mmCIF file with all atom_site columns, C-alpha atoms in Angstrom:
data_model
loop_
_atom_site.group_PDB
_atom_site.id
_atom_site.type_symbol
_atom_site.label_atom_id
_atom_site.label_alt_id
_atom_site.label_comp_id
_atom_site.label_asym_id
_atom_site.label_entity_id
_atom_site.label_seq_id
_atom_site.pdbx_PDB_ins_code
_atom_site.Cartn_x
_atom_site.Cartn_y
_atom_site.Cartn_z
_atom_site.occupancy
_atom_site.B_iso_or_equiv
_atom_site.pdbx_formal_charge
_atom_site.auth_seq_id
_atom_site.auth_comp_id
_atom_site.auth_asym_id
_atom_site.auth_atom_id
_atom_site.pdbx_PDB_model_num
ATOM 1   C CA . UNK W 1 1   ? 0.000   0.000  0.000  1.00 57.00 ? 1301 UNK W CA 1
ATOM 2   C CA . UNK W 1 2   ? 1.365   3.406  -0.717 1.00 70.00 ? 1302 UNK W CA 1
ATOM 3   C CA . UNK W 1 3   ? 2.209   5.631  1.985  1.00 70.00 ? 1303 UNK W CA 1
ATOM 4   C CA . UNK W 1 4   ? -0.223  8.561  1.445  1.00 75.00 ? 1304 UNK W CA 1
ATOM 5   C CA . UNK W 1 5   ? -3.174  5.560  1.357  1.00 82.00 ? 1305 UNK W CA 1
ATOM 6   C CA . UNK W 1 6   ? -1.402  4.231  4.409  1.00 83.00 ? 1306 UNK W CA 1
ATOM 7   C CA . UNK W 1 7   ? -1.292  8.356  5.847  1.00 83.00 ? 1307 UNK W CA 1
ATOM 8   C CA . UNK W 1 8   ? -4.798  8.961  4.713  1.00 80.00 ? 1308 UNK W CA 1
ATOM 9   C CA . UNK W 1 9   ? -6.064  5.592  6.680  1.00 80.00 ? 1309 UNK W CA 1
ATOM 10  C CA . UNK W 1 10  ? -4.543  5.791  9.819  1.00 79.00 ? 1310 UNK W CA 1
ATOM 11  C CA . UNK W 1 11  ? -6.029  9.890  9.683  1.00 76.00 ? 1311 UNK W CA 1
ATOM 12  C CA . UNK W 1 12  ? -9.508  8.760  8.935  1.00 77.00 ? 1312 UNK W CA 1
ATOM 13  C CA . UNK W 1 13  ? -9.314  5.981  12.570 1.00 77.00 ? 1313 UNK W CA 1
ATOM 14  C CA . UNK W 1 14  ? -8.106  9.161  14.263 1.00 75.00 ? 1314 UNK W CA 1
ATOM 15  C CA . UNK W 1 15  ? -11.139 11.173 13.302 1.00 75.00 ? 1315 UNK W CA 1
ATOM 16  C CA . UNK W 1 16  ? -13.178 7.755  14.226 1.00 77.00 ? 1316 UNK W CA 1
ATOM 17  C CA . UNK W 1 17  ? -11.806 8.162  17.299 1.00 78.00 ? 1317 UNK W CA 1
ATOM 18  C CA . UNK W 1 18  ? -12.343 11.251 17.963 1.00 78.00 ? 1318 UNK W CA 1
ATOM 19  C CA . UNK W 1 19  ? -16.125 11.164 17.410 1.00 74.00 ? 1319 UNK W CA 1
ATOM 20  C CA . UNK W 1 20  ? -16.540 8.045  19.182 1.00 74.00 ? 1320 UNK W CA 1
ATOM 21  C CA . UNK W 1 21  ? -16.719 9.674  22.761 1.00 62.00 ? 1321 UNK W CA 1
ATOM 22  C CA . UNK W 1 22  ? -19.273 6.557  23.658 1.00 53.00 ? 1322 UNK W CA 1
ATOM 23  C CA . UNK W 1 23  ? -16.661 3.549  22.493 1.00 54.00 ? 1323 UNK W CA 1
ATOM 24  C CA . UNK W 1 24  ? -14.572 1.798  25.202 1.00 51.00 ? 1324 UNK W CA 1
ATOM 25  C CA . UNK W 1 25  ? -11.218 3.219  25.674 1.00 54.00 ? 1325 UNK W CA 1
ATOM 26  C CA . UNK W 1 26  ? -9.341  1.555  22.642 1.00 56.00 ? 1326 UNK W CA 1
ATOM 27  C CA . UNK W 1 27  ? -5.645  1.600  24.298 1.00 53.00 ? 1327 UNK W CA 1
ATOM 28  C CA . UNK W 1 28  ? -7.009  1.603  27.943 1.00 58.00 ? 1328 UNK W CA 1
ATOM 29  C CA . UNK W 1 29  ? -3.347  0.400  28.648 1.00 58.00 ? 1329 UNK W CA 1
ATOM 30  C CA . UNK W 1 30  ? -1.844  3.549  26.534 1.00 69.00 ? 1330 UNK W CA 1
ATOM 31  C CA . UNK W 1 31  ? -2.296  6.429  29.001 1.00 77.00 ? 1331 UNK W CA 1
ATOM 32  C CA . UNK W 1 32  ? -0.630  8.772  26.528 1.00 78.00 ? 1332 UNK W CA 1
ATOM 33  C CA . UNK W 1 33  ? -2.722  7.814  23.623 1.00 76.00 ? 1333 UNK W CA 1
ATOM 34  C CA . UNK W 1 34  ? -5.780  8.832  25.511 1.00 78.00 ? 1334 UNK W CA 1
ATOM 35  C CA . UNK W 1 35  ? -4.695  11.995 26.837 1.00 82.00 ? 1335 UNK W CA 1
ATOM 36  C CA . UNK W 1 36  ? -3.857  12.899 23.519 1.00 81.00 ? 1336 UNK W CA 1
ATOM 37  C CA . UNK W 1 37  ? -7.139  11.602 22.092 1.00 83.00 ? 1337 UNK W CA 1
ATOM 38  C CA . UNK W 1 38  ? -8.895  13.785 24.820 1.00 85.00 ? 1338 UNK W CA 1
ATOM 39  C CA . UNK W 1 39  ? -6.724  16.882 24.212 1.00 89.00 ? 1339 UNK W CA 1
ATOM 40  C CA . UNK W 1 40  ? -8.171  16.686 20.414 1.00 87.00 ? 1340 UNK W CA 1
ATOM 41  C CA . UNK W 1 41  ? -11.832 15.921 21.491 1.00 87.00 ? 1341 UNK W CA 1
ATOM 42  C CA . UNK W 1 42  ? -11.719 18.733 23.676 1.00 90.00 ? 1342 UNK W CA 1
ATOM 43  C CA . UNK W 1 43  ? -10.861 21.123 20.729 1.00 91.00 ? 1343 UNK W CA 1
ATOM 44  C CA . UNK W 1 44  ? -13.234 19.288 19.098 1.00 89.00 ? 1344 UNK W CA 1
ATOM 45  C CA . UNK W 1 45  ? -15.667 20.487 21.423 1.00 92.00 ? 1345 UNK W CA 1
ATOM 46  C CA . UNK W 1 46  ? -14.342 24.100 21.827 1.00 95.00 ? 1346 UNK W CA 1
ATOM 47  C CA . UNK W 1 47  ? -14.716 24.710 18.141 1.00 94.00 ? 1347 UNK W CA 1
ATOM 48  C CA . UNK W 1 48  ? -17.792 23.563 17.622 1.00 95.00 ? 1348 UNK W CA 1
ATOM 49  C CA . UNK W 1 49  ? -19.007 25.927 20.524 1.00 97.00 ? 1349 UNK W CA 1
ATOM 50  C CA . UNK W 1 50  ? -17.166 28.678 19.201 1.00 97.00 ? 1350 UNK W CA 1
ATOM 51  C CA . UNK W 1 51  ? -18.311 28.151 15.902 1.00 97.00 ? 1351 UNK W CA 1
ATOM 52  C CA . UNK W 1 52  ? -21.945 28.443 16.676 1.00 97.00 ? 1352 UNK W CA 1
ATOM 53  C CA . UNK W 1 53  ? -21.567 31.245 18.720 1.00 98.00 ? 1353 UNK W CA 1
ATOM 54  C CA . UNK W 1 54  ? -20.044 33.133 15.795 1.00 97.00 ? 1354 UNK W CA 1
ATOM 55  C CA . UNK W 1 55  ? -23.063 32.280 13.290 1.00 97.00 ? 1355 UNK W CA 1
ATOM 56  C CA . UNK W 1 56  ? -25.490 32.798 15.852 1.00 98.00 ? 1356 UNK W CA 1
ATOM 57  C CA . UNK W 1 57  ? -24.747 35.669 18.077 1.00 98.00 ? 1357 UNK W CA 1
ATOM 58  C CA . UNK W 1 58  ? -28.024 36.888 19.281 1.00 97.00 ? 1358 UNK W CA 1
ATOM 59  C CA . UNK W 1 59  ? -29.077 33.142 20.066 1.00 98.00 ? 1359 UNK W CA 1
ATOM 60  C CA . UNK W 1 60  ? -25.642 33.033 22.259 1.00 98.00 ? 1360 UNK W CA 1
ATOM 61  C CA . UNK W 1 61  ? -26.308 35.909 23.907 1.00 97.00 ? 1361 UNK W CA 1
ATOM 62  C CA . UNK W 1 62  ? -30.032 34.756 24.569 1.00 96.00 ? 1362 UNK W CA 1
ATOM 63  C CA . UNK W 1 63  ? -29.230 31.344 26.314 1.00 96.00 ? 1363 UNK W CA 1
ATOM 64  C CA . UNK W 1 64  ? -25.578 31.984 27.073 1.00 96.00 ? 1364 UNK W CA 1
ATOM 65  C CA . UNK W 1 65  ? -22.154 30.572 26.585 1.00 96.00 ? 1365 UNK W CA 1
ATOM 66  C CA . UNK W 1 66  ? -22.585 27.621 28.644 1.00 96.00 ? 1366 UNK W CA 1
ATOM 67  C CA . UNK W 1 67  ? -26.374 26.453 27.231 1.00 96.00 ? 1367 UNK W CA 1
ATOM 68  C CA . UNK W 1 68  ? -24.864 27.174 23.167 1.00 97.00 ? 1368 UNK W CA 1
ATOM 69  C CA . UNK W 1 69  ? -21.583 24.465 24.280 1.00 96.00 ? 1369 UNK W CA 1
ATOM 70  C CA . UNK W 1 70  ? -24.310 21.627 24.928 1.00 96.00 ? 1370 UNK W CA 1
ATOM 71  C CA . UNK W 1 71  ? -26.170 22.455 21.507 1.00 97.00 ? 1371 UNK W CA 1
ATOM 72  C CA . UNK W 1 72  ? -22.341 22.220 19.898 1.00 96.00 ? 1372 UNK W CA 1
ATOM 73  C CA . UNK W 1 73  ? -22.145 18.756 21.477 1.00 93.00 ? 1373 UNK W CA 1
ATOM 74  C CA . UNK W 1 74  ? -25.587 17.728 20.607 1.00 95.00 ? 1374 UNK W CA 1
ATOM 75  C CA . UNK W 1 75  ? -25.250 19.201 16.943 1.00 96.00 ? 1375 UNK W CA 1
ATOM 76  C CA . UNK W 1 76  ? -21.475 17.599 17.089 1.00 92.00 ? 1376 UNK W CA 1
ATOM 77  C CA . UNK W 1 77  ? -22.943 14.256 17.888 1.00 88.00 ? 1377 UNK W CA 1
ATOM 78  C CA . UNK W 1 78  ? -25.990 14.327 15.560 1.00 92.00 ? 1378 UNK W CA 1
ATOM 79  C CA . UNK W 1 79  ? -24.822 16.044 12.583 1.00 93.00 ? 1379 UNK W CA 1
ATOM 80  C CA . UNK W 1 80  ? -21.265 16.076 12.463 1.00 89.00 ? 1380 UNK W CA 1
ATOM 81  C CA . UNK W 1 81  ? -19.176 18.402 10.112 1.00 89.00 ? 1381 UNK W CA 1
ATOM 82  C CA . UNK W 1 82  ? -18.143 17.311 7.021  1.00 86.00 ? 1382 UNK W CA 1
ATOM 83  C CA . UNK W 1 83  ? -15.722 19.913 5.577  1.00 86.00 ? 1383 UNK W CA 1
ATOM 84  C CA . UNK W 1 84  ? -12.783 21.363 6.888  1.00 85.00 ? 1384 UNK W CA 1
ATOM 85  C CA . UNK W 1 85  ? -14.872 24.816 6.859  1.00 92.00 ? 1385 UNK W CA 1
ATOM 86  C CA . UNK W 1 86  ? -16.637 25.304 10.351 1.00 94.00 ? 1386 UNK W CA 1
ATOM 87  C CA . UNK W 1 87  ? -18.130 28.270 9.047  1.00 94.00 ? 1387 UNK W CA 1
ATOM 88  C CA . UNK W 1 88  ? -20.355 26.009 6.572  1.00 95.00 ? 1388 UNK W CA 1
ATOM 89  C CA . UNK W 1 89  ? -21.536 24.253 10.143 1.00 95.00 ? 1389 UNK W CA 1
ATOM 90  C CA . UNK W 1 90  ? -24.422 24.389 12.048 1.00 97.00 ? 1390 UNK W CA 1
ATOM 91  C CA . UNK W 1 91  ? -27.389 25.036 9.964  1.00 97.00 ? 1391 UNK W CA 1
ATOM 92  C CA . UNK W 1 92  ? -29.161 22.653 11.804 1.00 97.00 ? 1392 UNK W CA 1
ATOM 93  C CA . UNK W 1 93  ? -29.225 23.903 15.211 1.00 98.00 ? 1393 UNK W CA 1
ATOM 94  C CA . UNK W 1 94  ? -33.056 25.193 14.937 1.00 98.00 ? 1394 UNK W CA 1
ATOM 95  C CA . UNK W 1 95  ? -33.749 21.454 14.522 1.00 96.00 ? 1395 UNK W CA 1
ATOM 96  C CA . UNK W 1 96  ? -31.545 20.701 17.675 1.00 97.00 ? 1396 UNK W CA 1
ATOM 97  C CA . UNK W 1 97  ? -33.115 23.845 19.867 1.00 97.00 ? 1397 UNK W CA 1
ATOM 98  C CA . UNK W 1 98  ? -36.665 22.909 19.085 1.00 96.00 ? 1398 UNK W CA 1
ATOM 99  C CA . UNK W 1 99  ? -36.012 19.372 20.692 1.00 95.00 ? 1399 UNK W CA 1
ATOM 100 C CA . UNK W 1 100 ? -34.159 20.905 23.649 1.00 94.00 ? 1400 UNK W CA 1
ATOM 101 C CA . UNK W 1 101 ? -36.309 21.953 27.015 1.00 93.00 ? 1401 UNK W CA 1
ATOM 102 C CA . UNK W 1 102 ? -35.321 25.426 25.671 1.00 92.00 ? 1402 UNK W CA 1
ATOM 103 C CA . UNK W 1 103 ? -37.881 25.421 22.725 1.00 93.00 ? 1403 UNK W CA 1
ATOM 104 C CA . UNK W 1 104 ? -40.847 24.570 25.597 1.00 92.00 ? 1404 UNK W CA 1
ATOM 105 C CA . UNK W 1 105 ? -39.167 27.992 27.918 1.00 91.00 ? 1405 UNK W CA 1
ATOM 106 C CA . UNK W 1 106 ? -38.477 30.177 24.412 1.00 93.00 ? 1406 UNK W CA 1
ATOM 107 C CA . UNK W 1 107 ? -40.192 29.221 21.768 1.00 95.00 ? 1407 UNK W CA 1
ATOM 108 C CA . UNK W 1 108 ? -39.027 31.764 19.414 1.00 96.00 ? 1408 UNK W CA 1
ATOM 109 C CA . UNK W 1 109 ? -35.403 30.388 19.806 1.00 97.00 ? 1409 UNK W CA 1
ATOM 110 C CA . UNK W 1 110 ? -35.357 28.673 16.786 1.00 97.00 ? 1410 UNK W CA 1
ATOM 111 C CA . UNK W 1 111 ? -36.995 31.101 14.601 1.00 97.00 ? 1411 UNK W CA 1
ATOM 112 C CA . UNK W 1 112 ? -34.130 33.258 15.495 1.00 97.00 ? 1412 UNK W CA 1
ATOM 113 C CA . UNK W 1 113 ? -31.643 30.406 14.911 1.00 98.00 ? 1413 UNK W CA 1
ATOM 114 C CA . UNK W 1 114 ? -33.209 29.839 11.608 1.00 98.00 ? 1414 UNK W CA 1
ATOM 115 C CA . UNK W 1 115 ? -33.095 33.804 10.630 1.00 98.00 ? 1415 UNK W CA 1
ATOM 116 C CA . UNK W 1 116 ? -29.179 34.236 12.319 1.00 98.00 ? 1416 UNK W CA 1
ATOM 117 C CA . UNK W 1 117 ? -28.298 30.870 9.792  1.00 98.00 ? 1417 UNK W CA 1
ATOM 118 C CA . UNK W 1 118 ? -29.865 33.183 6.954  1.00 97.00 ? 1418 UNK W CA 1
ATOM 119 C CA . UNK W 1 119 ? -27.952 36.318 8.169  1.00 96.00 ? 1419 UNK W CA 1
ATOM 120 C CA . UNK W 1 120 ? -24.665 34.021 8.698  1.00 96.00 ? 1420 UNK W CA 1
ATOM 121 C CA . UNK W 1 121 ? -25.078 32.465 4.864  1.00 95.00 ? 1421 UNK W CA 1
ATOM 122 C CA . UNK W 1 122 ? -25.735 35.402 3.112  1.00 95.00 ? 1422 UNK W CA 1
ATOM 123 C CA . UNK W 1 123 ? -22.640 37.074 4.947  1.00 90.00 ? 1423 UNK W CA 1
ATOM 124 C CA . UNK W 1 124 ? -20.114 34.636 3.616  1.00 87.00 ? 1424 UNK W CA 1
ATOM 125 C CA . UNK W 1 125 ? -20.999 34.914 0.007  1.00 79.00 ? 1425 UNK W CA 1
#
């Protein structure tokens, strides 16, 4: 196998990895490899977050910094992103609000998600 298949293999388990908070710890005897695999999944985590908060603003500032880092995770886990872009993620976050407790305390949440998406496309063009 050539090395760029064998490079481009081994890259695509350590995205697996990454996303698969819920597996067993793979090299549970490999301390290293997990702190390592955490340190990523933590960024992971931190740029989802920060991506949201940057295409939705006034939904950030609504629920706070805190409540918009457990939609990331939620989003991260149910629609993951795939392109290297994060500005191209998170469209569906009215989907994820509206099955959240927050829909039932603010129901106008996810309109405003859906319009700040709008606002957020039409800026990057």
């Amino acid at each position: 196998m050539p090395a760029t298949s064998e490079l481009a293999k081994r890259q695509q388990q350590l995205v697996e990895l990454i996303y698969a908070e819920g597996l067993a710890n793979v090299l549970e005897t490999d301390n290293q490899f997990q702190q390592g695999l955490t340190v990523y999944r933590n960024n992971l985590r931190l740029s989802a977050q920060r991506a949201l908060m940057i295409a939705y603003p006034v939904v950030t500032k609504m629920i706070g910094q805190e409540a918009m880092g457990a939609l990331a995770n939620q989003l991260l886990h149910a629609h993951p992103p795939n392109t290297g872009d994060w500005g191209q993620w998170g469209e569906p976050l009215p989907e994820i609000i509206s099955a959240t407790t927050l829909h039932q305390a603010h129901p106008y949440l996810s309109g405003m998600a859906t319009l700040e998406w709008k606002l957020h496309v039409s800026g990057r063009v």
